[in-house]
Tab-separated table of C-alpha atoms in Angstrom:
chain	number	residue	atom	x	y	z
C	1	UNK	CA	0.000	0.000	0.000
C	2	UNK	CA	1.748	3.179	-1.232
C	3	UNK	CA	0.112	6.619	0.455
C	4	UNK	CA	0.465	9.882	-0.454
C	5	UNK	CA	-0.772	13.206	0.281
C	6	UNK	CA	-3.106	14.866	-2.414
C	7	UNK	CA	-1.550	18.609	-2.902
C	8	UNK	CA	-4.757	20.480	-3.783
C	9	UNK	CA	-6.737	20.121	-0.314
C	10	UNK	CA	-7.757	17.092	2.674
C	11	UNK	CA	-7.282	14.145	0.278
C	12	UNK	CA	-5.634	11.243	0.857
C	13	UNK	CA	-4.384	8.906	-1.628
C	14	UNK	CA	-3.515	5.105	-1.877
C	15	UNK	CA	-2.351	3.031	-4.300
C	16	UNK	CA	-2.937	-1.207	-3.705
C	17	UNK	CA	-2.189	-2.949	-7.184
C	18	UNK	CA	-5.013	-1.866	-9.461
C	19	UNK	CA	-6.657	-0.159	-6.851
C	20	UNK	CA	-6.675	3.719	-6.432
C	21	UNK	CA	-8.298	4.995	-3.323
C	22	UNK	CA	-9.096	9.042	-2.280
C	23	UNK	CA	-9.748	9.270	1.023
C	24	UNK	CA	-11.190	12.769	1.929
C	25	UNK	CA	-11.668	13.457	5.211
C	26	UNK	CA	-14.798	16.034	6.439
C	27	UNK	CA	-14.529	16.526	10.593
C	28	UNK	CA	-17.880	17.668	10.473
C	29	UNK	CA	-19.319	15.178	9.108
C	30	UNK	CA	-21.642	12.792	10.704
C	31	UNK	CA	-21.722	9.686	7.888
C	32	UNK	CA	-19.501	8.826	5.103
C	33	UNK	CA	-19.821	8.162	1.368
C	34	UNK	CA	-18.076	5.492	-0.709
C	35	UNK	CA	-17.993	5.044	-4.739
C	36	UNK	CA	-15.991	2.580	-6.586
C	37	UNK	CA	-15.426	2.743	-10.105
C	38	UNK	CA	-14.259	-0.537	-11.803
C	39	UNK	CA	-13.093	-0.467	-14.977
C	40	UNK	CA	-15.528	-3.230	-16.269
C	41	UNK	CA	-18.663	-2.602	-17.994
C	42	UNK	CA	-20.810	-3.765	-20.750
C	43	UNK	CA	-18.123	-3.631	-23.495
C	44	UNK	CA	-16.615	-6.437	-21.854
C	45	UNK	CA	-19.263	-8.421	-22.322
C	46	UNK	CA	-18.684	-11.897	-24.328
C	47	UNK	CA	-19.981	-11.757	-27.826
C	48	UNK	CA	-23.549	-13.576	-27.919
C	49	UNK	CA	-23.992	-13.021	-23.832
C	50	UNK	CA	-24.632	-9.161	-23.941
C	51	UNK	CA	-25.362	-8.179	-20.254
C	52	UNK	CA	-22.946	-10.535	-18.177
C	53	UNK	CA	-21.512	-7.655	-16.671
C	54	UNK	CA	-25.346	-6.437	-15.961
C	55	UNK	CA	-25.375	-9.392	-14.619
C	56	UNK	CA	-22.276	-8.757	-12.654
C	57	UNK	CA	-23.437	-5.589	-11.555
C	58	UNK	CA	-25.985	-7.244	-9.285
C	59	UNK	CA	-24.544	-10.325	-8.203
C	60	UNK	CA	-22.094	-8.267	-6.591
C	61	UNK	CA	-24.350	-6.229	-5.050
C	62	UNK	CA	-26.207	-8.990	-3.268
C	63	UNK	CA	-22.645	-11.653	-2.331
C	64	UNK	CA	-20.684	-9.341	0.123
C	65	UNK	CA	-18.777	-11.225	2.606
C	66	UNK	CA	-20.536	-12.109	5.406
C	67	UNK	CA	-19.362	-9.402	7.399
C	68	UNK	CA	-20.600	-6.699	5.129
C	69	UNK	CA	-23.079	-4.527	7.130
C	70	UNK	CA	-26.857	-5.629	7.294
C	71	UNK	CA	-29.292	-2.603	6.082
C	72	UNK	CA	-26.531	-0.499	3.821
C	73	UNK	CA	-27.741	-0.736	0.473
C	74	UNK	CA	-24.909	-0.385	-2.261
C	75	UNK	CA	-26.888	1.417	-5.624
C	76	UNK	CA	-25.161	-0.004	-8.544
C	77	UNK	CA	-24.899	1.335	-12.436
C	78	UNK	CA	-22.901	-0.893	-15.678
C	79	UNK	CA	-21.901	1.412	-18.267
C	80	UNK	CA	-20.005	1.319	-21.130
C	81	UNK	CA	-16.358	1.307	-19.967
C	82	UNK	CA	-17.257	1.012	-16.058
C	83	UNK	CA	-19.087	-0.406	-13.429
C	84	UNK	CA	-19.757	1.915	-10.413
C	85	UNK	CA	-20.754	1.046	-7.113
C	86	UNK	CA	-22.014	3.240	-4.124
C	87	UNK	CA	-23.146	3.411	-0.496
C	88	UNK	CA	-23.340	5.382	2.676
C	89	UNK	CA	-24.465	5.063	6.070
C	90	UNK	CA	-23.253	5.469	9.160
C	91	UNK	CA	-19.585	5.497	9.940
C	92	UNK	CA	-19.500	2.610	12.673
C	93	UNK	CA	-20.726	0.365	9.508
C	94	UNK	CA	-18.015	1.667	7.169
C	95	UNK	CA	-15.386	-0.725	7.796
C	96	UNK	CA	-17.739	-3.792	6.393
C	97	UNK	CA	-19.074	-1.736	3.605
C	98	UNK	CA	-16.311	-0.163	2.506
C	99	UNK	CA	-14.701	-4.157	2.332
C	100	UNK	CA	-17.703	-4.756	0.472
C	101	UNK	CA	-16.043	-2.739	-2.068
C	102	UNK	CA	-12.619	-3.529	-2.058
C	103	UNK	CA	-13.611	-7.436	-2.319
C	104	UNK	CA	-15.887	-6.216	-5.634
C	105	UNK	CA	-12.657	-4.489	-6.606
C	106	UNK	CA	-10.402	-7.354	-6.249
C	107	UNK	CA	-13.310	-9.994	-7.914
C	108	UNK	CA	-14.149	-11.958	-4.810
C	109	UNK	CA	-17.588	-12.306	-4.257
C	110	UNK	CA	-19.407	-15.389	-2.852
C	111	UNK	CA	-21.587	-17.777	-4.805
C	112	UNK	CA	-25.419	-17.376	-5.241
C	113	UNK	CA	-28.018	-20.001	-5.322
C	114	UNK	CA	-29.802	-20.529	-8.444
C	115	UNK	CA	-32.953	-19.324	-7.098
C	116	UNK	CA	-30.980	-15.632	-7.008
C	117	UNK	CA	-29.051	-15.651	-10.210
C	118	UNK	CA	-32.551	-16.185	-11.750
C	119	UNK	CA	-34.438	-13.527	-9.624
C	120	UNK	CA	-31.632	-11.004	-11.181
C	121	UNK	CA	-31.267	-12.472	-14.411
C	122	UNK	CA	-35.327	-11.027	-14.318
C	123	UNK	CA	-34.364	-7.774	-13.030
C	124	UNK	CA	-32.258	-7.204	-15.858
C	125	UNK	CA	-34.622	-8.613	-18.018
C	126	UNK	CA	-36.724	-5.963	-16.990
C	127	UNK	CA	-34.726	-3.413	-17.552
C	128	UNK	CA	-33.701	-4.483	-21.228
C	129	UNK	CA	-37.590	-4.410	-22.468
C	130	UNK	CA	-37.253	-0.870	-21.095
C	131	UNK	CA	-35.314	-0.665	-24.515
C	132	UNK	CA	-37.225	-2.932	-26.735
C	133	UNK	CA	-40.255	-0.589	-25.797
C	134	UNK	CA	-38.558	2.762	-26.394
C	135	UNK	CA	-36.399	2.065	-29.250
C	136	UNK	CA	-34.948	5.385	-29.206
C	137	UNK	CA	-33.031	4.001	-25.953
C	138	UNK	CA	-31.340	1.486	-28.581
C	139	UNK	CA	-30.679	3.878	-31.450
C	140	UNK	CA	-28.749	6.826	-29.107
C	141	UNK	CA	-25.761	4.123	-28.197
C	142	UNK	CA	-25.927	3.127	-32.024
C	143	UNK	CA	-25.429	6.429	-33.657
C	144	UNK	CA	-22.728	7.434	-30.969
C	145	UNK	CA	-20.606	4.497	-31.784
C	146	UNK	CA	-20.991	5.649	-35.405
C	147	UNK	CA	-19.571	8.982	-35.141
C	148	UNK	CA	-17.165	7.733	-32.478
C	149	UNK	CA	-13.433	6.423	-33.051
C	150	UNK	CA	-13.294	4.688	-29.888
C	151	UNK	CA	-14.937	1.411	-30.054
C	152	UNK	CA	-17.982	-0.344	-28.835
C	153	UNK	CA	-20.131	3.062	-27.690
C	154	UNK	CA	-23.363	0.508	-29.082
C	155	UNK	CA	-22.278	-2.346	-26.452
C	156	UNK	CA	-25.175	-1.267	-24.048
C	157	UNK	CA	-27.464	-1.280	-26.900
C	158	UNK	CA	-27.085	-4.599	-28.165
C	159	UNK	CA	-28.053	-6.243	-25.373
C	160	UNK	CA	-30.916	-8.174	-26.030
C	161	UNK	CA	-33.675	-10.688	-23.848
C	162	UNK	CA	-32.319	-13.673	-25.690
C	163	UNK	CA	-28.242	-12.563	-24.905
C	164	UNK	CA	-29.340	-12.375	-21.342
C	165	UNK	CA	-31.274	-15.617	-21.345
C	166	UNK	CA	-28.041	-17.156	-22.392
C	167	UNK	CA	-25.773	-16.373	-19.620
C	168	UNK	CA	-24.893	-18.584	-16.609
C	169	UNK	CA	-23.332	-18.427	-13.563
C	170	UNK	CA	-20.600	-19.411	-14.846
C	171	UNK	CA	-20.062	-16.842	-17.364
C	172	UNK	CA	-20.426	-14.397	-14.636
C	173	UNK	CA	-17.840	-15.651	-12.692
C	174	UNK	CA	-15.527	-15.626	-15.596
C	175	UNK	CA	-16.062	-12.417	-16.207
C	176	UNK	CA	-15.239	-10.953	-12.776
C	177	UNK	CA	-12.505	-13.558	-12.518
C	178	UNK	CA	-10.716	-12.262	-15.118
C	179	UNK	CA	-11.721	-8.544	-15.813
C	180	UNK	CA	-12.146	-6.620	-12.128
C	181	UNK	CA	-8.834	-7.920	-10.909
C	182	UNK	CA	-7.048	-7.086	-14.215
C	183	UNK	CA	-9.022	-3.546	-14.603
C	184	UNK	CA	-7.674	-0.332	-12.985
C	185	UNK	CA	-10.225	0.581	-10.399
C	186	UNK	CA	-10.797	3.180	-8.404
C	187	UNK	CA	-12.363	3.901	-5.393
C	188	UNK	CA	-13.662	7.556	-3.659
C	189	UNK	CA	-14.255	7.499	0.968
C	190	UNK	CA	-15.558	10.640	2.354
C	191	UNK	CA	-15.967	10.938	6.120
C	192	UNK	CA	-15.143	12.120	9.540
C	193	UNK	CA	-11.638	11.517	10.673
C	194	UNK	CA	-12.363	8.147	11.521
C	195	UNK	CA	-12.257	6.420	8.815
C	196	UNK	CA	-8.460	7.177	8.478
C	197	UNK	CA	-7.675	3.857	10.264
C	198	UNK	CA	-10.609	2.135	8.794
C	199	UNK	CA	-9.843	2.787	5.594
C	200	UNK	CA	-5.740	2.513	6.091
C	201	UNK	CA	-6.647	-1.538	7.775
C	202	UNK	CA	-8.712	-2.629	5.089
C	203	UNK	CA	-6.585	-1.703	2.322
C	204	UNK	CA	-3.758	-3.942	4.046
C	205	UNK	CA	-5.712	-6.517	3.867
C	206	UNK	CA	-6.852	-5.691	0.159
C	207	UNK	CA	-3.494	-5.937	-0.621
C	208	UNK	CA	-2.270	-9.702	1.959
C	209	UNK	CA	-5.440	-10.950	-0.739
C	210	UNK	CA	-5.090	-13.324	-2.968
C	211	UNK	CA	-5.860	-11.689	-6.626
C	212	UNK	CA	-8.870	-13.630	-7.533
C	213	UNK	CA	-7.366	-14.629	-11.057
C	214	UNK	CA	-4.361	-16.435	-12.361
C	215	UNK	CA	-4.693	-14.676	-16.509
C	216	UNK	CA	-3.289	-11.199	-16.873
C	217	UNK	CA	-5.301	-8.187	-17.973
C	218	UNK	CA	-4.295	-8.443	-21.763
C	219	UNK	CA	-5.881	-12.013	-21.396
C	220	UNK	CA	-9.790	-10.392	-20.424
C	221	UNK	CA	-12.342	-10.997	-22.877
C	222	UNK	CA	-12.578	-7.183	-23.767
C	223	UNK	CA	-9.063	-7.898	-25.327
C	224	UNK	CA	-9.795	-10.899	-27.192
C	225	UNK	CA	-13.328	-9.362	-28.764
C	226	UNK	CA	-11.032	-5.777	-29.869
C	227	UNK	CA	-8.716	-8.032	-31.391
C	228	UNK	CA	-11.247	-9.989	-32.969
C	229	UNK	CA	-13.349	-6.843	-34.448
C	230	UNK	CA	-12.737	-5.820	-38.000
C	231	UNK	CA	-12.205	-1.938	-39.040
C	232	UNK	CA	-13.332	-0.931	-42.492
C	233	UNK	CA	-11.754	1.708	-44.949
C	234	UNK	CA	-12.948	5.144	-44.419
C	235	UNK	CA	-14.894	6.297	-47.623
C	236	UNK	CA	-15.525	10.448	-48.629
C	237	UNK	CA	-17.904	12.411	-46.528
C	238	UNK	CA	-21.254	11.858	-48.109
C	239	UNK	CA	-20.997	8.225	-49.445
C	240	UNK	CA	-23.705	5.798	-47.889
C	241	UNK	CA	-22.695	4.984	-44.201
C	242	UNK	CA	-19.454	6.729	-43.721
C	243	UNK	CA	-18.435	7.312	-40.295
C	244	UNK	CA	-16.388	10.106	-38.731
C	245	UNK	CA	-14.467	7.873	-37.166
C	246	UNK	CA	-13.245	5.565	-39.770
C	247	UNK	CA	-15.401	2.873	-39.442
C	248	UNK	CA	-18.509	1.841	-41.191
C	249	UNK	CA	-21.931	1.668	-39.486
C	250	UNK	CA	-23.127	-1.626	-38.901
C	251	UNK	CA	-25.608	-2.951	-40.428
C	252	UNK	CA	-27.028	-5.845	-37.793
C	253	UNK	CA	-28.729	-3.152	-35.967
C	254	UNK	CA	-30.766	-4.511	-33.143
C	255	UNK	CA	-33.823	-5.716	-33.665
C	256	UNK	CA	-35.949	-3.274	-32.043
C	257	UNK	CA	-34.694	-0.222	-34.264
C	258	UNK	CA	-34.783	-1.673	-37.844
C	259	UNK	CA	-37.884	0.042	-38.273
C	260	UNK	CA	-36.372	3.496	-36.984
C	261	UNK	CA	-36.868	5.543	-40.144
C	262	UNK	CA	-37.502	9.152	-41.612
C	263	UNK	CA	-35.092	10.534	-38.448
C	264	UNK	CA	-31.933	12.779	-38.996
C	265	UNK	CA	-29.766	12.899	-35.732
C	266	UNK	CA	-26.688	16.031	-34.975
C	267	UNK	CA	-24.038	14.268	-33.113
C	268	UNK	CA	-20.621	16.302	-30.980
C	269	UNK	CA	-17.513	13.568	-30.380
C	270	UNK	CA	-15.918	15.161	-27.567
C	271	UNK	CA	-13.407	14.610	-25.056
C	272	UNK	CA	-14.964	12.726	-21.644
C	273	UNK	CA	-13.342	15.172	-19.666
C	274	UNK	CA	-15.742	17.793	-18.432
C	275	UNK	CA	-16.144	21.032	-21.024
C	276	UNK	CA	-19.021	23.624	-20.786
C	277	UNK	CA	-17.752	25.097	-23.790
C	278	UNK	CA	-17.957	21.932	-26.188
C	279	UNK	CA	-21.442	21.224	-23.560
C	280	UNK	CA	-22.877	24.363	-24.842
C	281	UNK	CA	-23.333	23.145	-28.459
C	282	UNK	CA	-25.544	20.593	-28.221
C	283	UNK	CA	-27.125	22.219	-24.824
C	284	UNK	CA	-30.970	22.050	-25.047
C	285	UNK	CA	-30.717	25.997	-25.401
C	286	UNK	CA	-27.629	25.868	-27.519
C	287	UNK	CA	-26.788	27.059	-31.165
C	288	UNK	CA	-28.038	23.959	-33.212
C	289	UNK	CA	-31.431	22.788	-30.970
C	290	UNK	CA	-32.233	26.238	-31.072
C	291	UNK	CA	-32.462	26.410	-34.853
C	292	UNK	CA	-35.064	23.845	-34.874
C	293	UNK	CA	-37.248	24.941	-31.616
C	294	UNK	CA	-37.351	28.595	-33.621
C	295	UNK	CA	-39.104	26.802	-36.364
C	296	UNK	CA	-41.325	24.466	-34.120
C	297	UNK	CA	-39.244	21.582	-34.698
C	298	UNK	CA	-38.650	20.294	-31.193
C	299	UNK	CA	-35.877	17.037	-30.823
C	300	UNK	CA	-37.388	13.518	-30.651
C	301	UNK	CA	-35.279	12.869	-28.142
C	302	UNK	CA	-31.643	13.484	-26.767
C	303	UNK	CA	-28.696	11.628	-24.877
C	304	UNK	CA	-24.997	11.659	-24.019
C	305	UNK	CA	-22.924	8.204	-24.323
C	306	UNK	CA	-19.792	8.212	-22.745
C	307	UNK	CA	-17.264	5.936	-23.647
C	308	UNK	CA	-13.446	5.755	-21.987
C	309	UNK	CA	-12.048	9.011	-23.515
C	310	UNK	CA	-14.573	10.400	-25.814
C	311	UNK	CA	-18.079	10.784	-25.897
C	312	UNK	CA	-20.875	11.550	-28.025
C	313	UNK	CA	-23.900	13.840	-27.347
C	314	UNK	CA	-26.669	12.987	-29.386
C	315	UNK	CA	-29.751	14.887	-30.520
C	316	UNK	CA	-32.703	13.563	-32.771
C	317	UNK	CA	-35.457	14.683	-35.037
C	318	UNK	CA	-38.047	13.914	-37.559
C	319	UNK	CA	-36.160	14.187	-40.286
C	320	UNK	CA	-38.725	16.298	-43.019
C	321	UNK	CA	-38.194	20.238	-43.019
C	322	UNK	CA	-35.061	20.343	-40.536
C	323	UNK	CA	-33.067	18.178	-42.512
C	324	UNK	CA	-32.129	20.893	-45.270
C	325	UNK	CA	-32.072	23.579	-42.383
C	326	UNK	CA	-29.564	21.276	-40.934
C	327	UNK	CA	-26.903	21.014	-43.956
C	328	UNK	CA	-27.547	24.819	-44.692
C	329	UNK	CA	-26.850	26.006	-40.944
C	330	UNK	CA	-24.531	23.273	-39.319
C	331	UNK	CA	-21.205	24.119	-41.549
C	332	UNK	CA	-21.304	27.681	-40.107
C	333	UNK	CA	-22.538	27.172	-37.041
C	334	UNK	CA	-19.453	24.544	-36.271
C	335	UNK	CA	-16.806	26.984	-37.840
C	336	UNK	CA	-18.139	30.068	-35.709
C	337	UNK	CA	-19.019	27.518	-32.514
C	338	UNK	CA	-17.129	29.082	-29.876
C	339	UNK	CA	-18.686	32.067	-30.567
C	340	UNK	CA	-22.080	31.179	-31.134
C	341	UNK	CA	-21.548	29.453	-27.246
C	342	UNK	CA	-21.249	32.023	-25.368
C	343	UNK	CA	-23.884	32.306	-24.178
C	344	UNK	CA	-25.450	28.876	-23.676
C	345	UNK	CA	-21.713	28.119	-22.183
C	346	UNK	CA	-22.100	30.681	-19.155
C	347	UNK	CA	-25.459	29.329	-18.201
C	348	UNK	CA	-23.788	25.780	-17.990
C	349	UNK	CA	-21.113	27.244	-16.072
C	350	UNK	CA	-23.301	28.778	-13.641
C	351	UNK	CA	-25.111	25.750	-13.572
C	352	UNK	CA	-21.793	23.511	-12.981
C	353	UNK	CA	-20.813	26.153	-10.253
C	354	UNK	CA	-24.209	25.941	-8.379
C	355	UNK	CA	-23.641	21.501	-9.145
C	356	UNK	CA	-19.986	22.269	-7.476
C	357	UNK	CA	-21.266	24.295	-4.468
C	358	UNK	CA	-24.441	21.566	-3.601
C	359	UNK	CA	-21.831	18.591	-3.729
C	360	UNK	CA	-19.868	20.680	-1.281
C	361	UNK	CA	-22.987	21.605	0.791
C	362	UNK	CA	-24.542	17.890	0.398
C	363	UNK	CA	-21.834	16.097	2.201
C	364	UNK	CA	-20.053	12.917	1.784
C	365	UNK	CA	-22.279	11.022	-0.446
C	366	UNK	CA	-22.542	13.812	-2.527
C	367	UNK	CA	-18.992	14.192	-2.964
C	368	UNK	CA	-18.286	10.589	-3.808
C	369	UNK	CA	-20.693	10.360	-6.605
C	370	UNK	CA	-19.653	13.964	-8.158
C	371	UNK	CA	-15.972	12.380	-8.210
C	372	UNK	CA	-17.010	9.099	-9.422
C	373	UNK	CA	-18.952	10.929	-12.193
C	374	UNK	CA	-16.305	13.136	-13.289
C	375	UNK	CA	-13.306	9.806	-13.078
C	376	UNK	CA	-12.013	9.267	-16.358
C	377	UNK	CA	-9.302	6.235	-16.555
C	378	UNK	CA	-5.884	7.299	-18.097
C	379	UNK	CA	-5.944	5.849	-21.376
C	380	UNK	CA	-4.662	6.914	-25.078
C	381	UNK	CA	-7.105	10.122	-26.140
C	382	UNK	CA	-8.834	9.736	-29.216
C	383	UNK	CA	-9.577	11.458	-32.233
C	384	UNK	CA	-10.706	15.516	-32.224
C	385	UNK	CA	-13.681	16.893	-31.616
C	386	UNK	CA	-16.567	16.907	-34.173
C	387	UNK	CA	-20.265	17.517	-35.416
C	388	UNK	CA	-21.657	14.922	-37.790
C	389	UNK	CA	-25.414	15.333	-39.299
C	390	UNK	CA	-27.065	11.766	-40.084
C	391	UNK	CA	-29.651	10.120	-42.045
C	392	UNK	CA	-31.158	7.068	-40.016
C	393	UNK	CA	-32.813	4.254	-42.196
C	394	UNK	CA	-33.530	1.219	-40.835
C	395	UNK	CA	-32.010	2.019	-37.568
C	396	UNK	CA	-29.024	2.578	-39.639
C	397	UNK	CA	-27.149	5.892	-39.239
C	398	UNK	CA	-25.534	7.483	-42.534
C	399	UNK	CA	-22.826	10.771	-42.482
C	400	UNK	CA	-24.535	13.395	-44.527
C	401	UNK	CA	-21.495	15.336	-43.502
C	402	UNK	CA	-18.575	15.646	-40.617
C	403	UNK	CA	-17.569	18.648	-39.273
C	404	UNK	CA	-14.560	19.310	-37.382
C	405	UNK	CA	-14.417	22.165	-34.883
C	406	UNK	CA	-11.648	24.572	-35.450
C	407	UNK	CA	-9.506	24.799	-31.906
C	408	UNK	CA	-6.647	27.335	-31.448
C	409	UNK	CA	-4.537	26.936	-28.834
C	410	UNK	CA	-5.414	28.706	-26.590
C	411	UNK	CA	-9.315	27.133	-27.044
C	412	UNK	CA	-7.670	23.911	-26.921
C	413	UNK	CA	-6.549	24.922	-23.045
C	414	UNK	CA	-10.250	26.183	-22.099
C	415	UNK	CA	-11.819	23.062	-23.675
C	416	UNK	CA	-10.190	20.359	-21.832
């Protein structure tokens, strides 16, 4: 266990193996906050068993050692590139929830009776028809891995009721065998003083346990799908389902969107670190939403999917009038962007000040999920950022056109 002190304020940091802990410490606090971030999430999932590591998600939630503490409820999201983990309470019950976490972390987690496996592999069930009766939930994921270049932004997307049906125990198991142990994770403690010791004890331990699989990292499944997955030859802007990015849209769409026509989507590839300049483009009150609400042409719907390093903010229409008032406007709007920002860009500053000032207010469970949300994992950047307008057809997204944004310099600082 390596500590060191954080220079920018009460933060202490540790650093067991794969694990990387902040431990902020509040003395006036009266409970504490935990988040851990794993870097394990649906785009691990093995090919034809979309939603193991939905799956995962709440199997580990419900097989804490036995000492975990009765009556703290950990809340649980799988994302693309993640799986994040939460809970607070009372600080004389942090020690067995906060080893609750670590053991997640490390991919020990006891085994479930069949009775449970299938009483989750229902709950996620349930929560995948969410997506097969909304099939705008499906086609957001698919037209951000479009005009993405880092992979798999559709992973969440292509889960499907028959995928989940599939998976066993077993494949569970696997997965957090060989993926939570191998996957940098990281994990946010806010409290009264404390939890100091708590938190110092526990990671010892964390790092006296045995790592709960024998494969290194570059042996996960994640690695063997990438390697597996095929990257087609860019063609011109224009040409039927060219991609920003390089790739070509897919064209086994799921299911539920193949009869997702007559829709024209904007899309912004963007760093994941936190810009309300970039923000401010596709902002509900922004430059490009705004030309449509003008003319009574609200969005069918809109979405952000985040990814590693980049992600894609998504907005959606009916395609019929906006569609030419699209390719007229969104070349010069995209050139003159930072400019056409400003003022969408201060209200989402002011908003991400008053956001800043309630998660200092709110106390330590506040805290924890404000860093959690803003973690990004170190990891090779990707790509520029960049409008695209699309043509969707069958659930299919085509590039009418890509537009990069033009960054100086000095934009480049205030951007990331």
């Amino acid at each position: 266990m390596t500590p060191s002190e954080a220079a920018d304020g009460p933060v202490r940091r540790f650093s067991v193996g794969n694990l990387q802990v902040d431990l902020e410490t509040l003395p006036w606090a009266h409970s504490f906050g935990a988040a851990l971030v794993v870097g394990c999430g649906s785009r691990d999932d093995p090919r034809g068993l979309e939603g193991t590591a939905h799956m995962a998600e709440h199997l580990n939630i419900l097989t804490g050692q036995d000492a975990c503490a009765p009556g703290l409820p950990v809340l649980a999201v799988t994302e693309i590139d993640r799986t994040v983990f939460r809970t607070t309470g009372d600080p004389d019950d942090s020690a067995a929830s906060i080893q609750h976490l670590t053991d997640i972390a490390g991919g020990r987690r006891g085994n479930v009776t069949p009775d449970v496996f299938e009483g989750e592999r229902h709950a996620v069930l349930l929560e995948t028809r969410r997506m097969d009766h909304q099939p705008l939930l499906r086609l957001g994921p698919l037209i951000a891995a479009a005009a993405a270049d880092e992979p798999g932004l559709d992973s969440i997307a292509r889960t499907t009721a028959r995928s989940i049906s599939g998976i066993t125990p077993a494949d569970v198991t696997r997965l957090v065998r060989h993926s939570y142990p191998g996957a940098r994770s990281q994990l946010f403690v806010a409290g009264p003083p404390s939890l100091t010791g708590v938190v110092e004890d526990l990671l010892t331990r964390h790092e006296e346990s045995p790592v709960a699989t024998a494969q290194p990292a570059s042996s996960t499944v994640a690695t063997a799908q990438s390697a597996a997955s095929t990257v087609a030859t860019a063609r011109p802007a224009g040409s039927p389902s060219f991609v920003p990015g390089g790739h070509q849209a897919r064209r086994a769409t799921a299911p539920a969107v193949r009869g997702l026509s007559d829709l024209v989507a904007v899309t912004l590839l963007r760093p994941r670190t936190p810009s309300t300049a970039l923000g401010a483009l596709l902002h509900a009150r922004g430059p490009i939403v705004g030309l449509g609400t003008r003319e009574g042409l609200r969005p069918l719907g809109r979405t952000t999917i985040a990814g590693r390093t980049q992600q894609v903010d998504v907005v959606v229409w009916r395609a019929g009038d906006i569609t030419a008032l699209l390719e007229r406007a969104l070349p010069s709007i995209v050139a003159d962007w930072y400019l056409l920002t400003e003022e969408p860009r201060a209200r989402l500053e002011n908003a991400a000040t008053l956001a800043g000032r309630r998660d200092q207010a709110g106390g330590p469970s506040a805290r924890v999920r404000a860093a959690a949300e803003q973690y990004t994992f170190p990891d090779r950047p990707h790509g520029t950022p960049r409008a695209a307008l699309w043509k969707i057809t069958e659930g299919v997204p085509d590039c009418l056109g890509a537009y990069p944004l033009p960054l100086s310099e000095e934009l480049e600082r205030r951007v990331k």
